[in-house]
Coordinates of C-alpha atoms in Angstrom, one line a residue:
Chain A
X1 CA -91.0 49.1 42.3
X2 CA -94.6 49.7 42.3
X3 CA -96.9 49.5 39.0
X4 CA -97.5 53.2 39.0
X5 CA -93.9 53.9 39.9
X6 CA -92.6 52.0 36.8
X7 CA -95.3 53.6 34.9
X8 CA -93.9 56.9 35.6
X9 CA -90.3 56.2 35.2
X10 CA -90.9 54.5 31.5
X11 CA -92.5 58.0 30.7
X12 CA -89.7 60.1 32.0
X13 CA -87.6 57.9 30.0
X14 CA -89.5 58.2 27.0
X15 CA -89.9 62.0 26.9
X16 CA -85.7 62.0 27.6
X17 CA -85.5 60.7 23.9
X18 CA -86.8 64.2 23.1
X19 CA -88.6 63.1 20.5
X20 CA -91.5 62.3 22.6
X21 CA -94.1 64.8 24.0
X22 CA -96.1 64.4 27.1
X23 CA -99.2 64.9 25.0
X24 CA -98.3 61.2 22.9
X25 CA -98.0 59.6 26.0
X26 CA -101.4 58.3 26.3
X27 CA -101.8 55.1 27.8
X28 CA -102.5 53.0 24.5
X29 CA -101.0 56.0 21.6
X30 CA -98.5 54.3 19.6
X31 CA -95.0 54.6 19.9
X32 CA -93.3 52.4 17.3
X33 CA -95.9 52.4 14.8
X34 CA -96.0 55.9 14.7
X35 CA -92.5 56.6 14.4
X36 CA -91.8 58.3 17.4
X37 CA -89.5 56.0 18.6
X38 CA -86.8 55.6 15.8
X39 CA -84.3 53.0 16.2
X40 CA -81.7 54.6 18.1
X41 CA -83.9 55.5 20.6
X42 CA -85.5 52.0 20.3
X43 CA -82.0 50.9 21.4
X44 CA -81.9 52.3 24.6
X45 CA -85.6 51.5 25.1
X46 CA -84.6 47.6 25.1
X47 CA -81.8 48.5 27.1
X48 CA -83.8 50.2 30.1
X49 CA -86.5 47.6 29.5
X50 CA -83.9 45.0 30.2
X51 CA -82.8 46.6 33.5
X52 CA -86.1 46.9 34.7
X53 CA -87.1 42.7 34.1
X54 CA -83.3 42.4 35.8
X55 CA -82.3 40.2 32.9
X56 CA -81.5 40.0 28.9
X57 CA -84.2 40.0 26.5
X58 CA -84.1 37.7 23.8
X59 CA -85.1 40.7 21.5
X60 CA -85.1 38.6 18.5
X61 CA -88.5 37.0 19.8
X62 CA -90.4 40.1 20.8
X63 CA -92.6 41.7 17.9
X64 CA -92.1 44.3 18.6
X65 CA -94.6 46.2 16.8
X66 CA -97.0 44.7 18.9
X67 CA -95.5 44.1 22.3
X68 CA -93.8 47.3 22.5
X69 CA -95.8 50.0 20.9
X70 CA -97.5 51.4 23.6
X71 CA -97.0 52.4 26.8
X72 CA -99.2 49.9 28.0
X73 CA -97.8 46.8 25.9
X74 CA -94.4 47.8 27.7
X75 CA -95.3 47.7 31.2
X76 CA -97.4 44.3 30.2
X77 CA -94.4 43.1 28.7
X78 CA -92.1 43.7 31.9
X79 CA -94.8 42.0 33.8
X80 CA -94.7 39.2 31.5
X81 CA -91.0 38.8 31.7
X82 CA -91.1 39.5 35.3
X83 CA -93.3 36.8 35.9
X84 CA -91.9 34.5 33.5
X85 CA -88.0 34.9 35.6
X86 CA -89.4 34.5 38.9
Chain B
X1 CA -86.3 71.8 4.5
X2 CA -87.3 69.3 1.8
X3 CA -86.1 65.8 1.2
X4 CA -87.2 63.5 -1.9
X5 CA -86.5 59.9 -2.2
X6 CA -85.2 59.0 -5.6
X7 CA -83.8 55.8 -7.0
X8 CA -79.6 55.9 -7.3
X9 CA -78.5 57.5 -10.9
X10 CA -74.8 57.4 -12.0
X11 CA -74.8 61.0 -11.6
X12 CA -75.3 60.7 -7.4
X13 CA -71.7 58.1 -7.2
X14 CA -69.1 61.1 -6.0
X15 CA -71.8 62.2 -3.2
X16 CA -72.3 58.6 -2.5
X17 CA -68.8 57.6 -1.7
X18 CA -68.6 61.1 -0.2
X19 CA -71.8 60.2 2.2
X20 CA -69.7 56.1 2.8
X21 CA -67.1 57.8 4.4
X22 CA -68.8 57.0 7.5
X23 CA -69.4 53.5 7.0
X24 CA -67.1 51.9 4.2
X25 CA -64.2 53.6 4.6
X26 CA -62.6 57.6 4.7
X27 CA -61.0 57.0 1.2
X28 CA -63.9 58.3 -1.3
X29 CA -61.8 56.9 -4.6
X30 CA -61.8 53.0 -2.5
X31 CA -66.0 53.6 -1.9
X32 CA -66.3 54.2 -5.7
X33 CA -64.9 51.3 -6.2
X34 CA -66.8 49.2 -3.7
X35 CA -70.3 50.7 -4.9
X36 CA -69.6 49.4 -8.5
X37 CA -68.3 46.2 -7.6
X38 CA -71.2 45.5 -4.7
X39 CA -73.9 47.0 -6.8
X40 CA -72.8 46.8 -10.4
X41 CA -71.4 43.8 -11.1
X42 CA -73.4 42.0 -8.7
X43 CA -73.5 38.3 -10.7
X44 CA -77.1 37.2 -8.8
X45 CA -79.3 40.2 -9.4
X46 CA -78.4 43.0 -11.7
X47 CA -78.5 45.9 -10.0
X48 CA -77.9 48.8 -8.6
X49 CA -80.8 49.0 -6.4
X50 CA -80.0 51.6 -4.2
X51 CA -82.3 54.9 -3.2
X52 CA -80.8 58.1 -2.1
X53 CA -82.1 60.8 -0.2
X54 CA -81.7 64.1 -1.8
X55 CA -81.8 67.5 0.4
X56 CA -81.8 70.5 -1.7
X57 CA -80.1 68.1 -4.3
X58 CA -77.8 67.0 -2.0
X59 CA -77.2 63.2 -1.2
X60 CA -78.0 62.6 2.9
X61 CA -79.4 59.4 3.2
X62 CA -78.5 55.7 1.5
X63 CA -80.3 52.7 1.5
X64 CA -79.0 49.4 -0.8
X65 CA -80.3 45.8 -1.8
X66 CA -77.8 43.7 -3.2
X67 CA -78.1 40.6 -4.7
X68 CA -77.7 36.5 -3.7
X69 CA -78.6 33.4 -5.1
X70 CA -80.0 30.8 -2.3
X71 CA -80.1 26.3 -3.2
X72 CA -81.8 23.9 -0.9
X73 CA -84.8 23.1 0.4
X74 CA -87.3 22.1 -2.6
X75 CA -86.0 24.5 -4.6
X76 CA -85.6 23.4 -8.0
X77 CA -83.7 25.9 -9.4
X78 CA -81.5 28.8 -7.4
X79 CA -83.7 31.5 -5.9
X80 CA -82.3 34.9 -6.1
X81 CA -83.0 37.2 -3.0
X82 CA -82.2 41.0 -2.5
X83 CA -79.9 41.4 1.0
X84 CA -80.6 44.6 2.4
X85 CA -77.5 47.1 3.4
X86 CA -75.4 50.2 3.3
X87 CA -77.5 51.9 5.5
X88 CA -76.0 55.3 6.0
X89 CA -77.3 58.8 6.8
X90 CA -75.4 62.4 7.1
X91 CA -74.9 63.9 10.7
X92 CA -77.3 66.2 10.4
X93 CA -80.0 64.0 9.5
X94 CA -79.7 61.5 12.1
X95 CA -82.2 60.1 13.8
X96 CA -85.1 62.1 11.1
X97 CA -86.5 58.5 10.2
X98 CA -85.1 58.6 6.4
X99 CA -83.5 54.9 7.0
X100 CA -86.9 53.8 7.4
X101 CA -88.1 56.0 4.7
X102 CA -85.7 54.6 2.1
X103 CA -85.9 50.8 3.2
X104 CA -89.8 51.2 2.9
X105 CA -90.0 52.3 -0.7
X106 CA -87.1 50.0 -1.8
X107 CA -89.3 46.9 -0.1
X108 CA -92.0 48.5 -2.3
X109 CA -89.8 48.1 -5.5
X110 CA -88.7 44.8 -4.4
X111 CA -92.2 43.5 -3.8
X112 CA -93.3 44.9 -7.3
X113 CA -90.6 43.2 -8.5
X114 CA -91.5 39.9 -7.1
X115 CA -89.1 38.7 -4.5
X116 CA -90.8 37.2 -2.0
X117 CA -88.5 37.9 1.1
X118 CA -85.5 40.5 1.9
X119 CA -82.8 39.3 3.7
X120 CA -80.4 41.1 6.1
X121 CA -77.3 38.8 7.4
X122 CA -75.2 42.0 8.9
X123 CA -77.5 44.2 10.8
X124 CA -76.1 46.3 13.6
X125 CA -77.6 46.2 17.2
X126 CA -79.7 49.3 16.3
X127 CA -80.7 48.5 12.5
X128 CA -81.8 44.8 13.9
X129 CA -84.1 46.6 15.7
X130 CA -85.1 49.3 13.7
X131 CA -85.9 46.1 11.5
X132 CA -87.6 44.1 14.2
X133 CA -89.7 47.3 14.8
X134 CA -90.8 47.6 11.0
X135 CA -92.2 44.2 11.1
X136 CA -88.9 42.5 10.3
X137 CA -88.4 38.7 12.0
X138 CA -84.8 37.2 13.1
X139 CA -83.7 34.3 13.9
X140 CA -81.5 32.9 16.9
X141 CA -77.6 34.6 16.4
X142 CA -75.4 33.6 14.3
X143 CA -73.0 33.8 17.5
X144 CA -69.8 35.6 16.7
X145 CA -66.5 34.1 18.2
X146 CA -63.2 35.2 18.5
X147 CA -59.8 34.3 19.7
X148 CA -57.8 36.7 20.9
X149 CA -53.8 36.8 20.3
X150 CA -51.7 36.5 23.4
X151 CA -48.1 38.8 23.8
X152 CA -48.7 41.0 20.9
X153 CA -49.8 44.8 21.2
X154 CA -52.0 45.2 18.4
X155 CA -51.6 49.2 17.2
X156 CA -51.3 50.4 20.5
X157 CA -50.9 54.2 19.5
X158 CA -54.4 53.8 17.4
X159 CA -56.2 52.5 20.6
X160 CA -54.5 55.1 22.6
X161 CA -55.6 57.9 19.7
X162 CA -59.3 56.6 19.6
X163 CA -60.0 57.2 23.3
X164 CA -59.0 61.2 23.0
X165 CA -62.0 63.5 22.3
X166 CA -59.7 65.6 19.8
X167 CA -57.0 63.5 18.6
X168 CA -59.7 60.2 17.3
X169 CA -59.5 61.7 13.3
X170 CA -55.6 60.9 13.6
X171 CA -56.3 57.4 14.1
X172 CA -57.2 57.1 11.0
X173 CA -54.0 58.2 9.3
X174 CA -51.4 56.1 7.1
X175 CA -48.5 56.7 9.6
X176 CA -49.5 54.6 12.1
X177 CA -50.2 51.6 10.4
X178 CA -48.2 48.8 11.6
X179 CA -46.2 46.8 8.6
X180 CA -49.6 44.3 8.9
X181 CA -51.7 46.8 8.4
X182 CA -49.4 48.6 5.1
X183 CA -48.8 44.4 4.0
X184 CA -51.8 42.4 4.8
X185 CA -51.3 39.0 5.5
X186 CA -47.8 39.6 5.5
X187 CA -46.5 38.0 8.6
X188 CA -49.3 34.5 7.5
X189 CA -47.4 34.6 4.3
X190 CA -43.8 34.6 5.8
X191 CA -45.1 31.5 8.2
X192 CA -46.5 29.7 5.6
X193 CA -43.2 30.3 3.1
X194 CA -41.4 28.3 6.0
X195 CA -43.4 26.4 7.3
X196 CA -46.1 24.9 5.0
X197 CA -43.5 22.2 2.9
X198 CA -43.1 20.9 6.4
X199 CA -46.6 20.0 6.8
X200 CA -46.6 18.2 3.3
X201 CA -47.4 19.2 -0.6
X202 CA -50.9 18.9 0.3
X203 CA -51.1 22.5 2.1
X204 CA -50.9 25.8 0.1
X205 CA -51.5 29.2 1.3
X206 CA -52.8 31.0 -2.1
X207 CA -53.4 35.0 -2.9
X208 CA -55.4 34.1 -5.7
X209 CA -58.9 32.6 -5.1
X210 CA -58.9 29.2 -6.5
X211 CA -62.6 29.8 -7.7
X212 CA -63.0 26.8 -10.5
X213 CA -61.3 24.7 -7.2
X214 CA -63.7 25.7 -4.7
X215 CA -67.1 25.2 -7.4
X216 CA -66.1 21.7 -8.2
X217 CA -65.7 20.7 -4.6
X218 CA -68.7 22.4 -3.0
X219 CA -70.5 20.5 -6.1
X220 CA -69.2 17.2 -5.2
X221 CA -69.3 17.4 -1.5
X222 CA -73.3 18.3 -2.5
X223 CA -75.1 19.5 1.1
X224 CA -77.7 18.4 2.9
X225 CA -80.7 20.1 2.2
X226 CA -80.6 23.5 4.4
X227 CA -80.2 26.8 2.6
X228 CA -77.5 28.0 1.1
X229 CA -75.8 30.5 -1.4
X230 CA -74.9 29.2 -4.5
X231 CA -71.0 29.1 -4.8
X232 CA -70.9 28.6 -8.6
X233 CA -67.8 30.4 -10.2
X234 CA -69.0 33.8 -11.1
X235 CA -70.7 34.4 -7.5
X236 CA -67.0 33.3 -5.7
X237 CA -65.4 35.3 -8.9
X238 CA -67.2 38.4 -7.4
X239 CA -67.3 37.9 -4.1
X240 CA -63.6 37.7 -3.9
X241 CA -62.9 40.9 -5.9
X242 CA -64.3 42.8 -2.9
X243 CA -62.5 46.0 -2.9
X244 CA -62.5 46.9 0.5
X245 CA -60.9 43.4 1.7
X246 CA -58.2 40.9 1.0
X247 CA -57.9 37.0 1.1
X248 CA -56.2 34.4 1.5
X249 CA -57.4 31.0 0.8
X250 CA -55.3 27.8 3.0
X251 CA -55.9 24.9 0.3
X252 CA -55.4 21.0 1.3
X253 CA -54.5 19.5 -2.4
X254 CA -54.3 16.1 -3.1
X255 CA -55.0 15.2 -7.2
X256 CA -57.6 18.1 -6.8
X257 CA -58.7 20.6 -3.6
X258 CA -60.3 18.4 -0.8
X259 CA -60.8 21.5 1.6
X260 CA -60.2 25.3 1.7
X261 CA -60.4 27.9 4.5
X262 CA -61.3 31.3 3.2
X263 CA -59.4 34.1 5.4
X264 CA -60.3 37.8 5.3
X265 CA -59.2 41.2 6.4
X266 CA -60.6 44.6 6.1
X267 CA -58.5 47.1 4.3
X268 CA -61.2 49.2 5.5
X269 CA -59.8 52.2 7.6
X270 CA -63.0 52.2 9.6
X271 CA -62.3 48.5 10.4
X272 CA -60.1 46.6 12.5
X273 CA -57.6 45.7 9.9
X274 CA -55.2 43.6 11.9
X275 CA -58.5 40.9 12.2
X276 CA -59.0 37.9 10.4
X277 CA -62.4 36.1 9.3
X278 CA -62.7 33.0 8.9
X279 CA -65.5 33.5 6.4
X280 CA -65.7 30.1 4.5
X281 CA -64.6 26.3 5.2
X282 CA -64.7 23.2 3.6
X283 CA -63.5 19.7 3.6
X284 CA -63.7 16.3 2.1
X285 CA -63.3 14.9 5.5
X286 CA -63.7 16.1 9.1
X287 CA -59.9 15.2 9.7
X288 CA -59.0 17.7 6.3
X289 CA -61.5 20.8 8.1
X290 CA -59.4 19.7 11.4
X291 CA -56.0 19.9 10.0
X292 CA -56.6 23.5 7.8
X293 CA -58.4 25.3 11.0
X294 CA -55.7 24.7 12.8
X295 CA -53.1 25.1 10.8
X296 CA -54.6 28.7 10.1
X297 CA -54.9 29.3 13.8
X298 CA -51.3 28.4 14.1
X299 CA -50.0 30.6 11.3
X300 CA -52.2 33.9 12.7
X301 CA -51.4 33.1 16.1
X302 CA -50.7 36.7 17.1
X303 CA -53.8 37.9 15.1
X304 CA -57.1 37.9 16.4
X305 CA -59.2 35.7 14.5
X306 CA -63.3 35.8 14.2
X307 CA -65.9 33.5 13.2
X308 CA -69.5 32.5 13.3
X309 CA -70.2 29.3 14.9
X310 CA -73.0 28.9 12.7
X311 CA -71.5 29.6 9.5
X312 CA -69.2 26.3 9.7
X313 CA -69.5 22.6 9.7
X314 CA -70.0 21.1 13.1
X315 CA -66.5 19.5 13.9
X316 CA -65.0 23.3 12.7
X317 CA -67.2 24.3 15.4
X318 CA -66.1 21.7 17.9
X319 CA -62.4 22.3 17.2
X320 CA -62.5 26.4 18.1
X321 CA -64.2 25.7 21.1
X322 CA -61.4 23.6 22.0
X323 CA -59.1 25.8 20.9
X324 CA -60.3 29.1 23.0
X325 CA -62.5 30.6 20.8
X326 CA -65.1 33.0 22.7
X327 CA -68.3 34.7 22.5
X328 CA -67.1 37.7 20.7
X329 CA -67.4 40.0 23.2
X330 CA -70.5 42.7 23.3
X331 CA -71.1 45.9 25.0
X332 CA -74.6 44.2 26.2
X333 CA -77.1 41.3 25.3
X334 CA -78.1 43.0 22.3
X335 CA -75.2 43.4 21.0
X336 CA -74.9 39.0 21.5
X337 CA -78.1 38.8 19.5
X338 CA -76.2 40.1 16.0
X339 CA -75.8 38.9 13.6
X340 CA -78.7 37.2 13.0
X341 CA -80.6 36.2 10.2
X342 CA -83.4 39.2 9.5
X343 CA -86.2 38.4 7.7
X344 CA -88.9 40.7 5.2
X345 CA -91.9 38.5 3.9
X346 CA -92.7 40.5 0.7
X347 CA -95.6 38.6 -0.2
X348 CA -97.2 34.8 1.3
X349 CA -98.4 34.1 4.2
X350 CA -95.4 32.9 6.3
X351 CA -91.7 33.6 5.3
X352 CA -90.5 30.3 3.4
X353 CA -87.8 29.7 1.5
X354 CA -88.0 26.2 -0.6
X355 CA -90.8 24.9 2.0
X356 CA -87.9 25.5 4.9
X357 CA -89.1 28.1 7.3
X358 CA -87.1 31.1 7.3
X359 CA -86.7 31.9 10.9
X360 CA -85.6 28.8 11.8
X361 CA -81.3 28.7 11.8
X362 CA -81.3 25.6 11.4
X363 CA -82.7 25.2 8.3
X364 CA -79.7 27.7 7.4
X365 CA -76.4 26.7 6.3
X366 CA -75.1 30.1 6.0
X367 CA -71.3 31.4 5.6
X368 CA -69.7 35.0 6.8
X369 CA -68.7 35.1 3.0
X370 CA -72.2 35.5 2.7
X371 CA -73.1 38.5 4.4
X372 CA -72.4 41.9 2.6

């Protein structure tokens, strides 16, 4: 899946929460930090962030107020991971 | 719609065990109970520290800290630390962000207080992360194992009920408890009756915790530096007057108790209440924590019987594996990362407890007996 593709399915996930608008889904607007994403919602984010690196996250060593918070940190952080498993 | 965050009063305790119907258990008179005993008598800090959530005047929301006592380390004296819990939160305020809310100001109190670090040693899959997102650190699991019974049924009708979209509230109800489930540890108690003189004096199953037992031989066995909760008398006094559970305590006597494993069921309707815990172990010897673990797997044999791998010495460890204990098993890989150990720094620069880094298990000598 291509960057921009990936880029685009993260938002459609992120405004399925429904607690996310398309106007805070700016590139860099926070999501954690913020308190958009609560932590059922956070849930399935690490779930669909799992299935896109293919593999388990060992969530316990991801801050994730900083690795997460944006839509950018995500999409670097699947790159990371993807990187890191291949 | 208005909600104010206000520190628990004595006048909030109906609504509260009202609101713990979701979480402790359906029976509002057994939560009262719990709430005092967890929050009340707590011996390591007095308490309660709990903060509500009001709506209208209305309690929606809980959030608790109780209290521990932690040895080791450099510590010269026992360090008492606030474990955080009893998150709950009405229906219709789910998902609002008044869990976060509530465990923010209590850190506040805490950290005015002077605690250095929260602990939280039973977090969910979703409050782990909740907690990981509010700047909360974990360790590596704790790594739940169980062993399932073979050629038993377990409460068949109750799994059968759970499944149904209308009928799951009747799973709840007295009726269908099995004669385990109305008598617990019933069927251990009627093997060990027969069976224990067999095995020699040495081996008693007891009802009653054998607290000034336990003290004196956790004291003389000493430990080796990690972290632990201190098991003086009034903390296993307490901890063993839990309400919402019952125990049993297998005890390996000789002229005094040489080893103990501490067994523990829910009588929690919201709980599996046919499972055991093994929530604490000791021995003098390795062959002594040998004989007791699996005498106790013996006597529950058509029970299924939990553990953390972590939370026992290394040969109890050894010994489940051999004897088919598995990774508990989760819905997904988060699920495998809980429990853990979860970490709040109120105040330093790096989470230390007795010069031992927190978020390192290892430096953790932790028991399921500790968690809330």
């Amino acid at each position: 899946m291509s960057a921009p593709e990936l880029r685009q399915r993260l938002a459609a996930f992120l405004l399925a929460t429904g607690r996310i608008r398309a106007a805070d889904l700016a590139a860099d607007a926070p999501l954690i930090t913020s308190g958009l994403i609560n932590s059922v919602a956070l849930f399935s984010l690490a779930v669909w962030i799992e299935e896109a690196i293919g593999r388990p996250v060992e969530i316990t060593t991801v801050a994730l107020p900083a690795e997460w918070d944006t839509m950018d940190a995500i999409l670097a952080f699947i790159e990371r991971e993807r990187n890191r498993a291949a | 719609m208005t909600v104010e965050v206000v520190p628990y009063e004595e006048r909030f305790l109906g609504q509260v065990a009202d609101l713990q119907r979701r979480m402790w258990s359906p029976e509002p008179e057994f939560n009262e109970r719990y709430f005092r005993w967890k929050h009340e008598r707590n011996p390591c800090i007095p308490g309660p520290h709990a903060l509500l959530a009001l709506d209208s005047g209305r309690v929606v929301a809980m959030r608790a800290f109780t209290g521990s006592r932690w040895e080791g380390g450099t510590l010269a004296a026992p360090l008492p630390l606030p474990l955080a819990c009893d998150a709950v939160v009405a229906g219709e305020h789910e998902n609002s962000g008044l869990i976060g809310a509530l465990t923010s100001a209590g850190l506040d109190a805490l950290a005015a207080r002077g605690f250095p670090l929260v602990l939280n040693l039973h977090a969910s899959p979703v409050t782990m992360l909740g907690a990981l997102a509010g700047g909360w650190r974990a360790t590596a699991p704790l790594e739940a194992l169980r062993l399932a019974p073979t050629g038993t049924d377990g409460n068949r009708a109750r799994e059968w009920l759970q499944r149904q979209p209308l009928l799951w509230r009747l799973a709840r109800q007295p009726w269908l408890d099995t004669a385990e489930e109305r008598r617990p540890f019933g069927a251990l108690e009627r093997r060990a009756a027969a069976g224990l003189h067999a095995a020699g004096a040495a081996l008693s199953l007891e009802a009653e915790p054998p607290v000034a037992d336990i003290a004196e031989l956790v004291t003389r066995l000493g430990h080796d530096g990690r972290l632990r909760q201190v098991r003086d008398p009034a903390w296993l006094e307490w901890k063993y007057a839990n309400p919402l559970a019952a125990h049993r305590f297998l005890c390996w006597r000789e002229r005094r108790l040489e080893g103990y494993v501490a067994l523990q069921k829910s009588l929690s309707r919201n709980a599996d209440r046919l499972e055991v815990a093994i929530v604490d172990c000791e021995g003098a010897t390795p062959g002594i924590v040998e004989l007791l673990l699996g005498t106790t797997i013996a006597l529950l044999a058509d029970q299924p019987l939990t553990a953390w791998r972590r939370a026992l010495p290394a040969v109890a460890a050894q010994l489940l594996d051999r004897l088919g204990f598995e990774a508990r098993p989760a819905g997904n890989a988060l699920a495998r990362q809980c429990p853990c150990v979860l970490v709040k720094r109120l105040g330093g620069a790096e989470p230390r407890v007795g010069g031992l880094d927190a978020l390192d298990l290892g430096n953790w000598d932790l028991r399921q007996a500790y968690a809330d």
